[in-house]
Structures are given as C-alpha cells and as structure tokens.
Coordinates of C-alpha atoms in Angstrom, one line a residue:
M13 CA 0.0 0.0 0.0
I14 CA 1.3 3.5 -1.0
L15 CA 0.4 6.5 1.1
G16 CA -0.4 9.9 -0.4
I17 CA 1.0 12.8 1.7
D18 CA 0.5 16.5 1.6
L19 CA 3.5 17.9 3.5
G20 CA 2.3 21.4 4.1
T21 CA 3.7 24.6 5.6
T22 CA 1.0 24.9 8.2
N23 CA -0.7 21.5 8.2
S24 CA 0.1 18.0 6.8
L25 CA -2.2 15.2 5.8
A26 CA -2.1 11.6 4.7
A27 CA -4.6 9.6 2.6
V28 CA -4.9 6.2 1.0
Y29 CA -7.1 4.8 -1.8
Q30 CA -9.0 1.7 -0.7
N31 CA -12.5 0.1 -1.2
G32 CA -13.1 2.4 -4.2
E33 CA -12.5 5.7 -2.5
V34 CA -9.9 8.0 -1.0
Q35 CA -9.8 7.9 2.8
V36 CA -8.1 10.9 4.5
I37 CA -6.5 9.4 7.5
P38 CA -7.2 10.9 11.0
N39 CA -4.3 11.3 13.3
R40 CA -4.1 9.9 16.9
L41 CA -6.1 12.9 18.1
G42 CA -8.9 12.3 15.6
S43 CA -8.1 15.2 13.3
V44 CA -7.2 14.8 9.6
L45 CA -5.0 17.9 9.9
T46 CA -1.6 17.5 11.7
P47 CA 0.0 20.9 12.3
S48 CA 3.5 21.1 10.8
V49 CA 5.0 22.1 14.2
V50 CA 7.8 20.4 16.2
S51 CA 8.6 21.1 19.9
I52 CA 11.2 19.6 22.3
D53 CA 10.9 19.8 26.1
E54 CA 13.7 19.7 28.7
K55 CA 13.7 15.9 28.8
D56 CA 14.3 15.8 25.0
T57 CA 10.8 14.5 24.3
V58 CA 9.8 15.6 20.8
Y59 CA 6.2 16.8 20.3
V60 CA 4.6 16.9 16.9
G61 CA 1.4 18.4 15.6
E62 CA -1.4 19.8 17.8
T63 CA 0.6 19.0 21.0
A64 CA 3.6 20.9 19.7
L65 CA 1.3 23.8 18.6
E66 CA 0.0 24.1 22.2
R67 CA 3.6 24.1 23.5
K68 CA 4.4 27.0 21.2
S69 CA 2.4 29.3 23.4
I70 CA 4.2 28.1 26.5
D71 CA 7.7 27.4 25.2
P72 CA 8.1 29.3 21.9
A73 CA 11.9 29.3 22.0
N74 CA 11.9 25.5 21.7
T75 CA 9.1 25.2 19.1
V76 CA 9.5 25.6 15.4
S77 CA 7.0 25.9 12.5
V78 CA 6.9 27.2 8.9
F79 CA 10.1 25.3 8.3
K80 CA 8.9 24.1 4.9
R81 CA 10.0 27.5 3.5
A82 CA 13.6 26.6 4.4
M83 CA 13.6 23.2 2.6
G84 CA 16.7 22.8 0.5
T85 CA 18.6 25.6 2.2
D86 CA 21.5 25.6 4.7
R87 CA 19.4 27.1 7.4
V88 CA 19.8 25.4 10.8
Y89 CA 17.2 25.4 13.5
Q90 CA 18.5 25.2 17.1
I91 CA 16.1 23.6 19.6
R92 CA 17.7 23.2 23.0
E93 CA 21.0 21.3 22.4
H94 CA 19.9 20.0 19.0
S95 CA 20.5 21.4 15.5
Y96 CA 18.1 20.5 12.7
R97 CA 17.7 21.3 9.0
A98 CA 14.2 21.7 7.5
E99 CA 14.3 18.1 6.2
D100 CA 15.0 16.7 9.7
L101 CA 12.0 18.6 11.1
S102 CA 9.9 17.5 8.2
A103 CA 10.9 13.9 8.9
F104 CA 9.4 14.2 12.4
I105 CA 6.1 15.2 10.7
L106 CA 6.2 12.5 8.1
R107 CA 7.1 9.8 10.7
S108 CA 4.1 10.9 12.8
L109 CA 1.8 10.6 9.7
K110 CA 3.4 7.2 8.9
E111 CA 2.7 5.9 12.4
D112 CA -0.8 7.2 12.5
A113 CA -1.6 5.6 9.1
E114 CA -0.2 2.3 10.2
Q115 CA -2.3 2.4 13.4
Y116 CA -5.4 3.3 11.4
L117 CA -4.9 0.8 8.6
G118 CA -3.5 -2.0 10.7
Q119 CA -0.6 -2.7 8.5
T120 CA 2.9 -1.4 7.7
V121 CA 3.2 1.4 5.1
E122 CA 6.6 1.6 3.5
E123 CA 6.1 3.8 0.4
A124 CA 4.7 7.3 -0.1
V125 CA 3.9 9.8 -2.8
I126 CA 4.7 13.2 -1.4
S127 CA 3.4 16.4 -2.9
V128 CA 5.6 19.5 -3.3
P129 CA 4.9 23.0 -4.6
A130 CA 5.4 23.0 -8.4
Y131 CA 7.8 25.9 -8.0
F132 CA 10.2 24.0 -5.8
N133 CA 13.6 23.8 -7.3
D134 CA 15.8 20.7 -7.6
R135 CA 17.4 21.1 -4.1
Q136 CA 14.0 21.6 -2.4
R137 CA 12.7 18.5 -4.1
K138 CA 15.7 16.5 -3.0
A139 CA 15.3 17.7 0.5
T140 CA 11.7 16.6 0.5
K141 CA 12.6 13.2 -0.7
K142 CA 15.3 12.9 1.9
A143 CA 12.8 13.9 4.7
G144 CA 10.6 11.0 3.5
E145 CA 13.6 8.6 3.6
L146 CA 14.5 9.8 7.1
A147 CA 11.0 9.0 8.2
G148 CA 11.2 5.5 6.9
F149 CA 9.5 5.8 3.5
R150 CA 10.6 4.8 0.1
V151 CA 9.8 7.9 -1.9
E152 CA 9.9 6.9 -5.6
R153 CA 7.6 9.7 -6.7
I154 CA 7.2 13.4 -6.0
I155 CA 4.0 15.0 -7.4
N156 CA 3.4 18.7 -7.9
E157 CA 0.7 20.0 -5.7
P158 CA -1.4 21.6 -8.5
T159 CA -1.2 18.4 -10.5
A160 CA -2.5 16.5 -7.4
A161 CA -5.3 19.0 -7.1
A162 CA -6.3 18.6 -10.7
I163 CA -6.5 14.8 -10.2
A164 CA -8.6 15.3 -7.1
Y165 CA -11.1 17.3 -9.1
G166 CA -11.4 14.6 -11.7
I167 CA -10.0 16.8 -14.4
D168 CA -8.5 13.7 -15.9
K169 CA -12.0 12.2 -16.3
R170 CA -13.3 14.9 -18.7
A171 CA -13.9 13.7 -22.3
D172 CA -13.1 16.9 -23.9
E173 CA -9.9 18.9 -24.2
A174 CA -9.6 21.5 -21.6
R175 CA -7.2 23.9 -19.9
Y176 CA -7.2 24.6 -16.2
L177 CA -5.6 27.2 -13.9
V178 CA -4.9 25.7 -10.5
F179 CA -4.4 28.4 -7.8
D180 CA -2.8 26.8 -4.8
L181 CA -2.2 29.0 -1.8
G182 CA -1.2 27.1 1.3
G183 CA 0.2 28.3 4.6
G184 CA 3.5 29.3 3.2
T185 CA 3.7 28.9 -0.6
L186 CA 1.8 30.0 -3.6
D187 CA 1.7 27.9 -6.8
V188 CA -0.1 28.8 -10.0
S189 CA -0.2 26.1 -12.7
I190 CA -1.8 25.8 -16.1
L191 CA -2.7 22.3 -17.1
E192 CA -4.0 21.0 -20.3
L193 CA -5.9 17.7 -20.7
D194 CA -5.9 15.7 -24.0
D195 CA -7.4 12.2 -23.7
I196 CA -5.3 10.4 -21.1
I197 CA -2.4 12.9 -21.2
M198 CA -2.4 15.7 -18.6
E199 CA 0.3 18.2 -19.6
V200 CA 1.6 21.0 -17.4
R201 CA 1.9 24.0 -19.7
A202 CA 3.3 26.4 -17.2
V203 CA 4.1 26.9 -13.5
A204 CA 4.8 30.0 -11.5
G205 CA 4.7 30.9 -7.9
D206 CA 6.2 32.4 -4.7
N207 CA 7.8 30.1 -2.1
F208 CA 7.5 32.9 0.5
L209 CA 3.8 33.8 0.2
G210 CA 0.9 32.0 1.9
G211 CA -1.7 32.1 4.6
E212 CA 0.8 32.9 7.2
D213 CA 1.4 36.3 5.5
F214 CA -2.4 37.1 5.7
T215 CA -2.1 36.3 9.5
E216 CA 0.9 38.6 9.6
V217 CA -1.2 41.5 8.3
L218 CA -3.6 41.3 11.2
Y219 CA -0.7 40.8 13.6
R220 CA 1.0 44.0 12.3
M221 CA -2.3 46.0 12.4
F222 CA -2.6 45.1 16.1
I223 CA 1.1 45.8 16.9
N224 CA 1.0 49.2 15.1
K225 CA -2.3 50.2 16.6
F226 CA -1.1 49.8 20.2
S227 CA 2.6 50.8 19.4
I228 CA 3.9 47.5 20.9
D229 CA 7.7 47.4 21.0
E230 CA 8.5 43.9 19.7
G231 CA 12.1 44.1 20.9
S232 CA 11.1 44.5 24.6
T233 CA 7.9 42.5 24.6
P234 CA 8.2 38.8 25.8
I235 CA 8.1 36.3 23.0
K236 CA 5.2 34.5 24.8
T237 CA 3.1 37.6 24.5
L238 CA 3.9 38.1 20.8
T239 CA 3.1 34.4 20.2
H240 CA -0.2 35.0 22.0
I241 CA -1.0 38.0 19.7
R242 CA -0.2 36.0 16.6
R243 CA -2.3 33.1 17.8
Q244 CA -5.3 35.5 18.2
A245 CA -4.6 37.0 14.8
E246 CA -4.7 33.5 13.2
K247 CA -8.0 32.8 15.0
C248 CA -9.5 36.1 13.8
K249 CA -8.4 35.5 10.2
K250 CA -10.4 32.3 10.2
E251 CA -13.4 34.1 11.6
F252 CA -13.4 36.3 8.5
C253 CA -14.7 33.2 6.6
E254 CA -18.0 33.7 8.4
K255 CA -18.1 37.3 9.6
D256 CA -17.7 40.8 8.1
Q257 CA -16.2 42.2 11.3
I258 CA -14.0 40.7 14.0
V259 CA -12.5 41.8 17.3
L260 CA -8.8 40.9 17.9
S261 CA -8.3 40.6 21.6
A262 CA -5.1 39.9 23.4
V263 CA -3.6 40.4 26.9
V264 CA -0.4 42.5 26.9
D265 CA 1.4 43.4 30.1
E266 CA -1.7 42.0 31.9
E267 CA -3.9 44.6 30.1
P268 CA -6.6 43.4 27.7
L269 CA -6.4 45.1 24.4
H270 CA -9.0 45.0 21.6
M271 CA -9.0 45.9 18.0
E272 CA -12.1 46.0 15.8
V273 CA -11.4 45.2 12.1
T274 CA -14.0 45.1 9.3
L275 CA -13.6 42.8 6.3
K276 CA -13.2 45.9 4.1
E277 CA -10.4 47.3 6.2
Y278 CA -8.7 43.9 6.2
E279 CA -9.0 43.6 2.4
E280 CA -7.4 47.1 2.0
A281 CA -4.5 46.1 4.3
C282 CA -3.8 43.0 2.2
Q283 CA -3.4 45.0 -1.1
L284 CA 0.4 44.4 -1.2
L285 CA -0.2 40.7 -0.9
F286 CA -2.7 40.8 -3.7
E287 CA -0.2 42.6 -5.9
R288 CA 2.3 39.8 -5.2
I289 CA -0.4 37.2 -6.1
K290 CA -1.1 38.8 -9.5
K291 CA 2.4 38.3 -10.8
P292 CA 2.6 34.5 -10.8
I293 CA -0.9 34.4 -12.4
E294 CA 0.2 36.8 -15.2
R295 CA 3.5 35.0 -15.6
S296 CA 1.9 31.5 -16.0
L297 CA -0.5 32.8 -18.7
R298 CA 2.4 34.5 -20.5
D299 CA 4.7 31.4 -20.3
A300 CA 1.9 29.1 -21.5
R301 CA 1.2 31.5 -24.4
I302 CA -2.6 31.3 -23.8
R303 CA -5.2 34.0 -23.2
L304 CA -7.4 34.2 -20.1
E305 CA -10.5 33.3 -22.1
D306 CA -8.8 30.0 -23.1
I307 CA -8.9 28.8 -19.5
S308 CA -11.8 26.3 -19.0
D309 CA -11.9 26.4 -15.2
V310 CA -10.1 27.9 -12.2
V311 CA -9.5 25.6 -9.3
L312 CA -8.7 26.9 -5.8
V313 CA -6.9 24.7 -3.3
G314 CA -4.9 25.3 -0.1
G315 CA -6.3 26.3 3.2
A316 CA -5.7 30.0 2.6
T317 CA -8.2 30.0 -0.3
K318 CA -11.0 29.8 2.3
L319 CA -10.6 33.5 2.9
P320 CA -13.5 35.4 1.2
I321 CA -11.3 38.3 0.2
L322 CA -9.0 36.0 -1.6
R323 CA -11.8 34.2 -3.5
R324 CA -13.2 37.5 -4.5
F325 CA -9.8 38.8 -5.7
V326 CA -9.1 35.7 -7.8
G327 CA -12.7 35.7 -9.2
R328 CA -12.3 39.4 -10.3
L329 CA -8.9 38.8 -11.7
M330 CA -10.0 35.7 -13.7
G331 CA -13.4 37.0 -14.7
R332 CA -15.3 34.0 -13.3
P333 CA -15.9 32.2 -10.0
A334 CA -13.5 29.4 -9.1
K335 CA -14.2 25.8 -8.4
V336 CA -14.2 25.0 -4.6
E337 CA -16.3 21.9 -4.4
I338 CA -13.5 19.9 -2.5
N339 CA -12.3 21.0 0.9
P340 CA -9.3 23.2 0.0
D341 CA -7.3 21.6 2.9
E342 CA -7.8 18.1 1.5
A343 CA -7.7 18.5 -2.3
I344 CA -3.9 17.9 -2.7
V345 CA -3.7 14.9 -0.4
I346 CA -6.7 13.3 -2.2
G347 CA -4.8 13.8 -5.5
A348 CA -1.6 12.4 -4.0
A349 CA -3.5 9.3 -2.8
L350 CA -5.1 8.8 -6.3
Q351 CA -1.6 9.1 -7.8
A352 CA -0.4 6.5 -5.4
A353 CA -3.2 4.2 -6.6
M354 CA -2.2 4.8 -10.2
K355 CA 1.4 3.8 -9.2
E356 CA 0.0 0.6 -7.7
R357 CA -1.8 -0.1 -11.0
N358 CA -5.1 -0.1 -9.2
E359 CA -7.6 -1.3 -11.7
E360 CA -10.3 1.0 -10.3
I361 CA -8.3 4.1 -11.2
K362 CA -7.9 5.3 -14.7
E363 CA -4.2 5.5 -15.6
I364 CA -3.3 8.9 -17.0
V365 CA 0.0 10.1 -18.4
L366 CA 1.4 13.1 -16.5
T367 CA 3.8 15.3 -18.4
D368 CA 5.6 18.0 -16.5
V369 CA 7.7 21.1 -17.1
C370 CA 10.9 22.5 -15.8
P371 CA 9.9 24.9 -13.0
Y372 CA 13.2 26.8 -13.5
S373 CA 15.5 27.3 -16.4
L374 CA 18.6 25.1 -16.7
G375 CA 21.8 26.6 -18.1
T376 CA 25.4 27.5 -17.6
D377 CA 27.9 30.3 -16.9
T378 CA 29.1 32.2 -20.0
S379 CA 30.8 35.4 -21.1
I380 CA 29.2 38.1 -23.3
R381 CA 30.4 41.1 -25.2
G382 CA 29.9 44.2 -23.2
I383 CA 30.3 47.9 -23.9
G384 CA 33.3 48.7 -26.0
D385 CA 33.4 45.1 -27.2
S386 CA 35.0 44.0 -23.9
L387 CA 34.4 40.4 -22.8
E388 CA 32.5 40.2 -19.5
S389 CA 32.1 36.9 -17.6
G390 CA 29.6 35.6 -15.1
Y391 CA 26.4 35.7 -17.1
F392 CA 23.7 33.0 -17.2
D393 CA 22.9 31.3 -20.5
P394 CA 19.7 29.2 -20.4
I395 CA 19.9 25.9 -22.3
I396 CA 16.5 24.4 -21.3
E397 CA 14.2 27.3 -20.4
R398 CA 11.6 27.2 -17.7
N399 CA 8.2 25.7 -18.5
T400 CA 9.8 23.5 -21.3
V401 CA 7.7 20.3 -21.4
I402 CA 9.8 17.4 -20.3
P403 CA 11.4 15.1 -21.1
A404 CA 13.5 17.5 -23.2
S405 CA 17.0 17.7 -24.6
R406 CA 18.8 20.8 -25.8
T407 CA 22.3 21.5 -27.2
K408 CA 24.4 24.6 -27.4
K409 CA 28.0 25.4 -28.6
Y410 CA 30.5 27.5 -26.8
W411 CA 34.0 28.8 -27.7
T412 CA 37.1 29.5 -25.7
V413 CA 37.6 33.1 -24.5
R414 CA 41.3 33.2 -23.8
D415 CA 44.4 32.5 -25.8
N416 CA 46.1 29.2 -25.1
Q417 CA 43.2 28.2 -22.8
R418 CA 43.8 24.6 -21.7
S419 CA 40.4 23.7 -20.1
V420 CA 36.8 24.7 -20.0
S421 CA 34.5 24.4 -17.0
V422 CA 30.8 24.1 -17.4
D423 CA 28.8 25.1 -14.4
V424 CA 25.3 23.5 -14.3
L425 CA 22.9 26.2 -13.1
Q426 CA 19.2 26.4 -12.3
G427 CA 17.3 29.6 -12.0
E428 CA 16.2 32.8 -13.8
S429 CA 18.8 35.4 -12.7
R430 CA 20.8 37.0 -15.6
L431 CA 23.9 36.7 -13.4
A432 CA 25.3 33.2 -12.9
K433 CA 25.9 33.8 -9.2
G434 CA 22.2 34.5 -8.7
N435 CA 21.3 30.9 -9.7
L436 CA 21.6 27.6 -8.0
L437 CA 24.7 25.6 -8.8
L438 CA 23.9 22.0 -9.4
G439 CA 27.2 20.7 -10.5
R440 CA 30.4 21.3 -12.6
L441 CA 32.1 19.5 -15.5
T442 CA 35.7 20.4 -16.7
V443 CA 37.1 19.2 -20.0
P444 CA 40.7 19.7 -21.4
V445 CA 41.0 21.6 -24.7
P446 CA 44.0 22.1 -27.0
P447 CA 45.8 25.4 -26.3
R448 CA 44.9 27.6 -29.3
P449 CA 44.0 31.3 -29.9
A450 CA 40.7 32.4 -28.3
G451 CA 37.6 31.5 -30.2
E452 CA 39.2 28.7 -32.2
E453 CA 38.3 25.8 -29.9
S454 CA 34.7 24.9 -29.2
I455 CA 32.7 22.6 -27.0
T456 CA 29.2 21.2 -27.4
V457 CA 27.0 21.1 -24.3
T458 CA 23.9 18.9 -24.1
F459 CA 21.4 19.0 -21.3
T460 CA 18.8 16.3 -21.1
Y461 CA 16.1 16.5 -18.4
D462 CA 13.5 13.7 -17.8
I463 CA 10.3 13.5 -15.9
N464 CA 12.0 11.9 -12.9
A465 CA 14.0 15.1 -12.3
L466 CA 17.2 13.5 -13.6
L467 CA 19.5 15.9 -15.5
E468 CA 22.2 14.5 -17.8
V469 CA 24.9 16.9 -18.9
I470 CA 27.3 16.0 -21.7
V471 CA 30.2 18.2 -22.7
K472 CA 32.1 17.3 -25.9
V473 CA 35.3 19.0 -27.2
D474 CA 34.6 19.4 -30.9
S475 CA 38.2 19.1 -32.1
T476 CA 39.3 16.1 -30.1
Q477 CA 35.9 14.4 -29.4
V478 CA 36.8 14.2 -25.7
T479 CA 33.5 13.8 -23.9
K480 CA 32.6 14.0 -20.2
K481 CA 29.2 13.2 -18.8
M482 CA 27.5 13.8 -15.4
I483 CA 24.0 12.8 -14.2
I484 CA 22.5 14.9 -11.4
K485 CA 20.2 12.5 -9.6
G486 CA 17.3 13.0 -7.2
E487 CA 19.3 12.1 -4.1
D488 CA 20.4 14.6 -1.6
S489 CA 24.1 15.1 -1.6
I490 CA 24.1 16.2 2.1
Y491 CA 23.7 12.6 3.4
D492 CA 25.0 9.3 2.1
D493 CA 23.1 6.1 2.9
T494 CA 25.0 5.4 6.1
Q495 CA 24.5 9.0 7.3
A496 CA 20.8 8.8 6.6
E497 CA 20.6 5.6 8.7
Q498 CA 22.5 7.3 11.5
R499 CA 20.2 10.4 11.3
M500 CA 17.1 8.2 11.4
A501 CA 18.4 6.4 14.4
Q502 CA 18.8 9.8 16.1
L503 CA 15.2 10.7 15.2
D504 CA 13.9 7.5 16.5
Y505 CA 15.7 8.1 19.8
L506 CA 14.3 11.6 20.2
K507 CA 10.8 11.0 18.9
I508 CA 8.6 9.5 21.6
H509 CA 5.0 8.6 20.9
P510 CA 3.1 7.6 24.0
R511 CA -0.2 7.1 22.2
D512 CA -2.2 6.3 25.3
Q513 CA -0.9 9.6 26.9
E514 CA -0.8 12.2 24.2
E515 CA -4.5 13.2 24.6
N516 CA -3.7 13.9 28.2
K517 CA -0.6 15.9 27.4
L518 CA -2.6 18.0 25.0
L519 CA -5.1 18.9 27.6
L520 CA -2.4 19.7 30.2
L521 CA -0.7 22.0 27.7
Q522 CA -4.0 23.7 26.8
A523 CA -4.7 24.3 30.5
E524 CA -1.1 25.7 31.0
R525 CA -1.6 28.1 28.0
M526 CA -5.1 29.2 29.3
Y527 CA -3.6 29.9 32.8
E528 CA -1.0 32.2 31.3
E529 CA -3.6 34.0 29.2
A530 CA -6.3 34.3 31.9
L531 CA -6.7 37.1 34.4
G532 CA -8.4 37.6 37.8
D533 CA -10.5 34.8 39.3
L534 CA -10.2 32.5 36.3
R535 CA -6.6 31.7 37.1
P536 CA -7.3 29.8 40.4
M537 CA -10.2 28.0 38.7
I538 CA -8.0 26.7 35.9
N539 CA -5.2 25.8 38.4
R540 CA -7.6 23.8 40.6
S541 CA -9.0 21.8 37.7
L542 CA -5.5 21.2 36.4
M543 CA -4.3 19.9 39.8
E544 CA -7.3 17.6 40.0
F545 CA -6.6 16.1 36.6
E546 CA -2.9 15.6 37.4
A547 CA -3.8 13.8 40.6
I548 CA -6.0 11.3 38.7
L549 CA -3.2 10.8 36.1
D550 CA -0.8 9.9 39.0
R551 CA -3.1 7.1 40.1
Q552 CA -2.6 5.4 36.6
K553 CA -6.0 3.8 36.4
P554 CA -7.1 3.8 32.7
D555 CA -10.8 3.8 33.2
E556 CA -10.7 6.6 35.7
I557 CA -8.4 8.6 33.5
R558 CA -10.7 8.1 30.5
Q559 CA -13.6 9.6 32.3
A560 CA -11.6 12.3 33.9
R561 CA -10.1 13.3 30.6
E562 CA -13.6 13.9 29.1
D563 CA -14.7 15.9 32.2
F564 CA -11.5 18.0 32.0
R565 CA -12.0 18.7 28.3
Q566 CA -15.5 20.0 29.0
V567 CA -14.3 22.1 32.0
L568 CA -11.6 23.7 29.8
A569 CA -14.1 24.5 27.1
Q570 CA -16.3 26.2 29.6
L571 CA -13.4 28.2 31.1
E572 CA -12.1 29.2 27.7
E573 CA -15.6 30.6 26.9
M574 CA -15.6 32.5 30.2
M575 CA -12.2 34.0 29.2
E576 CA -13.6 35.1 25.9
D577 CA -16.6 36.6 27.6
Q578 CA -14.3 38.4 30.0
L579 CA -12.3 40.0 27.2
M580 CA -15.4 41.1 25.3
S581 CA -16.9 42.5 28.5
D582 CA -13.7 44.6 29.0
F583 CA -13.9 45.7 25.4
L584 CA -17.5 46.8 25.6
D585 CA -16.8 48.7 28.9
D586 CA -13.8 50.5 27.4
P587 CA -13.7 50.2 23.6
E588 CA -10.7 52.5 23.4

C-alpha cells in the first residue's frame, strides 16, 4: 500500500485509496490535519502536531513551525542542544503521519507519494525526498501540488480537451499552474509561484495591524506575548470566513487590548499581498502562451483560499468564480492518494500520463560582449528554459575566450537570474582543450532533463571528441546512505509517541496556556481543575483517566468561553 501525503507549511495530511474511494486518515487525536509544528521539552521529548502547537504558546523558544520555507537551504534550527535542518524537522512530521496511518490501517506502510509546490527547485525536491527517507518511507515519486489538485477534481475524467488554472495558496507557498488535458495525457503547460507567500502572511497582516495600533515594541515584549497575539490573529483571520467584522483581543502586560477590524479594512490592508499574487498568475499565462479566455476552469486549493477576500480577488482577476467543491485543505492529499493508486496499478483508477515542465531554467555560466566590445564573464545562458515540457534535450555550442586556454569548466545552473551567481549551482564539469587562440576551440554542451528530475549533462570537445558526462540525480548530496541511517536512528531516539498519553498531554498543555492568558478569578479556577486532573493521572487507572479526561476537556471548554466573555466585556466597557 502506498500512502499519499501533503507535506504542508501549516498542516500536513495523509490519505490512501481503498475500497473504491480515498480515505483521508485521521491522526491519533482524531483530526485529519496535523499541524507542521515540532517542539522539544527539557527531557528531550519531541512533540509533533497539535501538541507541539499548544507548546508554542508556553515554550516558543523551543518550538518551530513554517520550516517548509527553508527546505533545501542551509538554514539550521537550534532547539535546545539540537541542530536541525528543515528536512530533519519534516521527517518528524512524516514519521508521525506514517505511524498514524499504520495504526489506522492496521498494516505497515513503506512507500509514499509526497506532494511539493510546483515551483520547488531541484534542491528543495531532493530535501523533501530525503525527509521521507529519514521518516522510513521509500519515496519513488514526488508529485506537484497543482497536478495532485487537478487529479482530485477529476479533471483527468473529462472527455473533452480543456485547460485549467490551478491556484494553490497554502500556509507558506503559492503555486499557479496551467494544465491541459488531451485524452489520457495531462500536460503541465506552465508553472509560476512564490515560495514565500501564503496564509501565514495574511495572518501577519492582522498581527501587524494590532502591533501598530497599540505601538507595541516587539524588541522589549516577551516572546510569549507576541506568540499569543499571533495566535489570536490567526483565529480572527479564520473568523473572517463567516463574519464581516472581528475583534482581535489579546492580553499585553496584563492589560486586555481590543482591535475591531472590518472585512473591508482587512482587504485594504492586504493589497500588497494581492499585488504579489497577480504576478505569478500573469507570468503563468504568458509562459503558457494562452489567453485568459482560453482557461476552461479555475480551481482553488490550499487552506488560505478559504478567505472570502482571496476568493473575490481571484474571481475578479480571472473574470469568473472558481471551483471550490472539494475541501481546500484536502484536495492535494486526495490527488496524491489517487496518484499512489495509479502507481500501484489499481484497476479501479484510470491511468493517466502526467507530463511536466521544468519549473526553473537550466543553463550554464558564459561570457558576453559588453560595452566597447570587452568580454564580460559571469552571465547565465539558459539551455533548457523554464516551462519547457519534459522530457527534453537541448544542445548549445561555446567557444574558448582566452588565448592558449587549456580547459573549459561548465557550471550547471538552475534559476532565472541574468547573473550566474544568482542561480543555484547543481554541478560542474571540466574538460581539457588544446591550447589555441581564443575562439578557435569549441565545445558542445547537451542538457537532457527527464520527468523523474534526472538531469544529464554531456560536454564534448569538438576538435578532439573528448567527452565527459554527469548525471545529477534525485538524491540529496548532504547525506549518504550510512549518514541517513544514523540520522534516522537519532530521530527514533528523540521522537517518543506515548499514544495512550498524548491526549492527556494535549489537555495539560492547553490548560497551561489558558492559565497564562487568563486574568483575575479565572486563574485559580484553571489551576484547581488542572491539579485535580494531574492527581488522577498519578493514580494510573485507565478507566478513571478516560472519564476524567472527558470531564476535564468540558471544563476547559467552559473556562475558555468564560475567558472570551471576560475579554469582550472589558472591550464593551472601554472600547478604546
């Protein structure tokens, strides 16, 4: 059985195709959404998901989130005495999904299809695959998120030829893809996006409005307080899905502060984000060489597309309402599960041929004639341009630039910057050439890129026929097989999953967070309930704990409602 996984910036999900339908798998706490958050306590216990999210309010310094944005980079996250890269943290999330799936399905799951933003570059894709391997999966296929969404919507089942624009705005990344269906072939015509734009940025707008309104100095304000404000901003952003006006309330320096925001005011504050969103849409249409009226349907996926202001904006821009029949949180994981079923050759699933494109241009470093006919080096020359349908092979010829030059180095670059140094270096090949006057020796460079993200580079010296070849494969060069095993052993040691206790830990963390946010008489009430529950846990009687847990959950819900009423009462008494 192959698992379909949506490894998201804010939340992650897993699903499987069985008994004729896709089943989105609930985690150990009963939710299909597992927050992409990791936290470590003083005993080196690693918390993942909702439990880690609750710890973020109490121990933000040792809790990390939104690390998907750092996939494939050299950024290191320091949590207590441990250093992690984004793929290590993602492995915690993936291992949690794997264990939950195995518990739910009652069998071992060894392989997964993992979705990634279409705009992820080669290094980011490799890092995602490595995260899956660290979590114990075989990851033989990475699927682009918009393609997965298209499959989920059954675009592949249409009988006619059609073109679709898939708008995917998740917690931290934006993808815009144009797909074309012709019989059983689904071809990606163009991709564009922004790896640093998502729902988190719409939360940031509300957070900034609150910070600016009350002139809060972030440098001197405790990180717990700032985390509390951001949590309230996230909550209010979601309320805009049902309300035209919200009140963002937070406690700062033991003083309740309140900010009223209308949907119109919020929409105006998000104009810079909308301007950023327009660019990938326009670029994808331009790269695909099609007009807006040629688009058959617009599909919205990703949790951030639930925002009414975003749906209205995309609708106005595209000149039509978008398709939102499938829960935006689940569309990608459903498509990933269907792709996994296709990979298994499941007879119930129609096999389709997925063609893809290069999300970034592939090329090399070259010299050009500048002002005054001087030769200037360090410029990027694309060989396979972005959005070229793959598999593809392209060849270019280059000449020596110095007299008596004895070798030529070909840097393999990925990106769109006009300067070579602004692009990602994938590898380098050096070939010897006979020493002759500049421009009299030439080399032929051939790039071949296939659908499995394998890039073959062949450099041939034309006069001597000396040839060198390099294949840049989909494995991460940071770890070899032995290092991956050692890293996985470390993750196993740190990651502890007491399944029979995690629900209890979640409630304890929730109560601790509520105590810190509460004021007045509510604090001793929360403390008393917390101590009573802890005493029952100490007796270690499962039946007694089960009943006490349900009672404690209801008490906390009542107390949280009282906290909200208290804040609102303060606001109504003193709206300024």
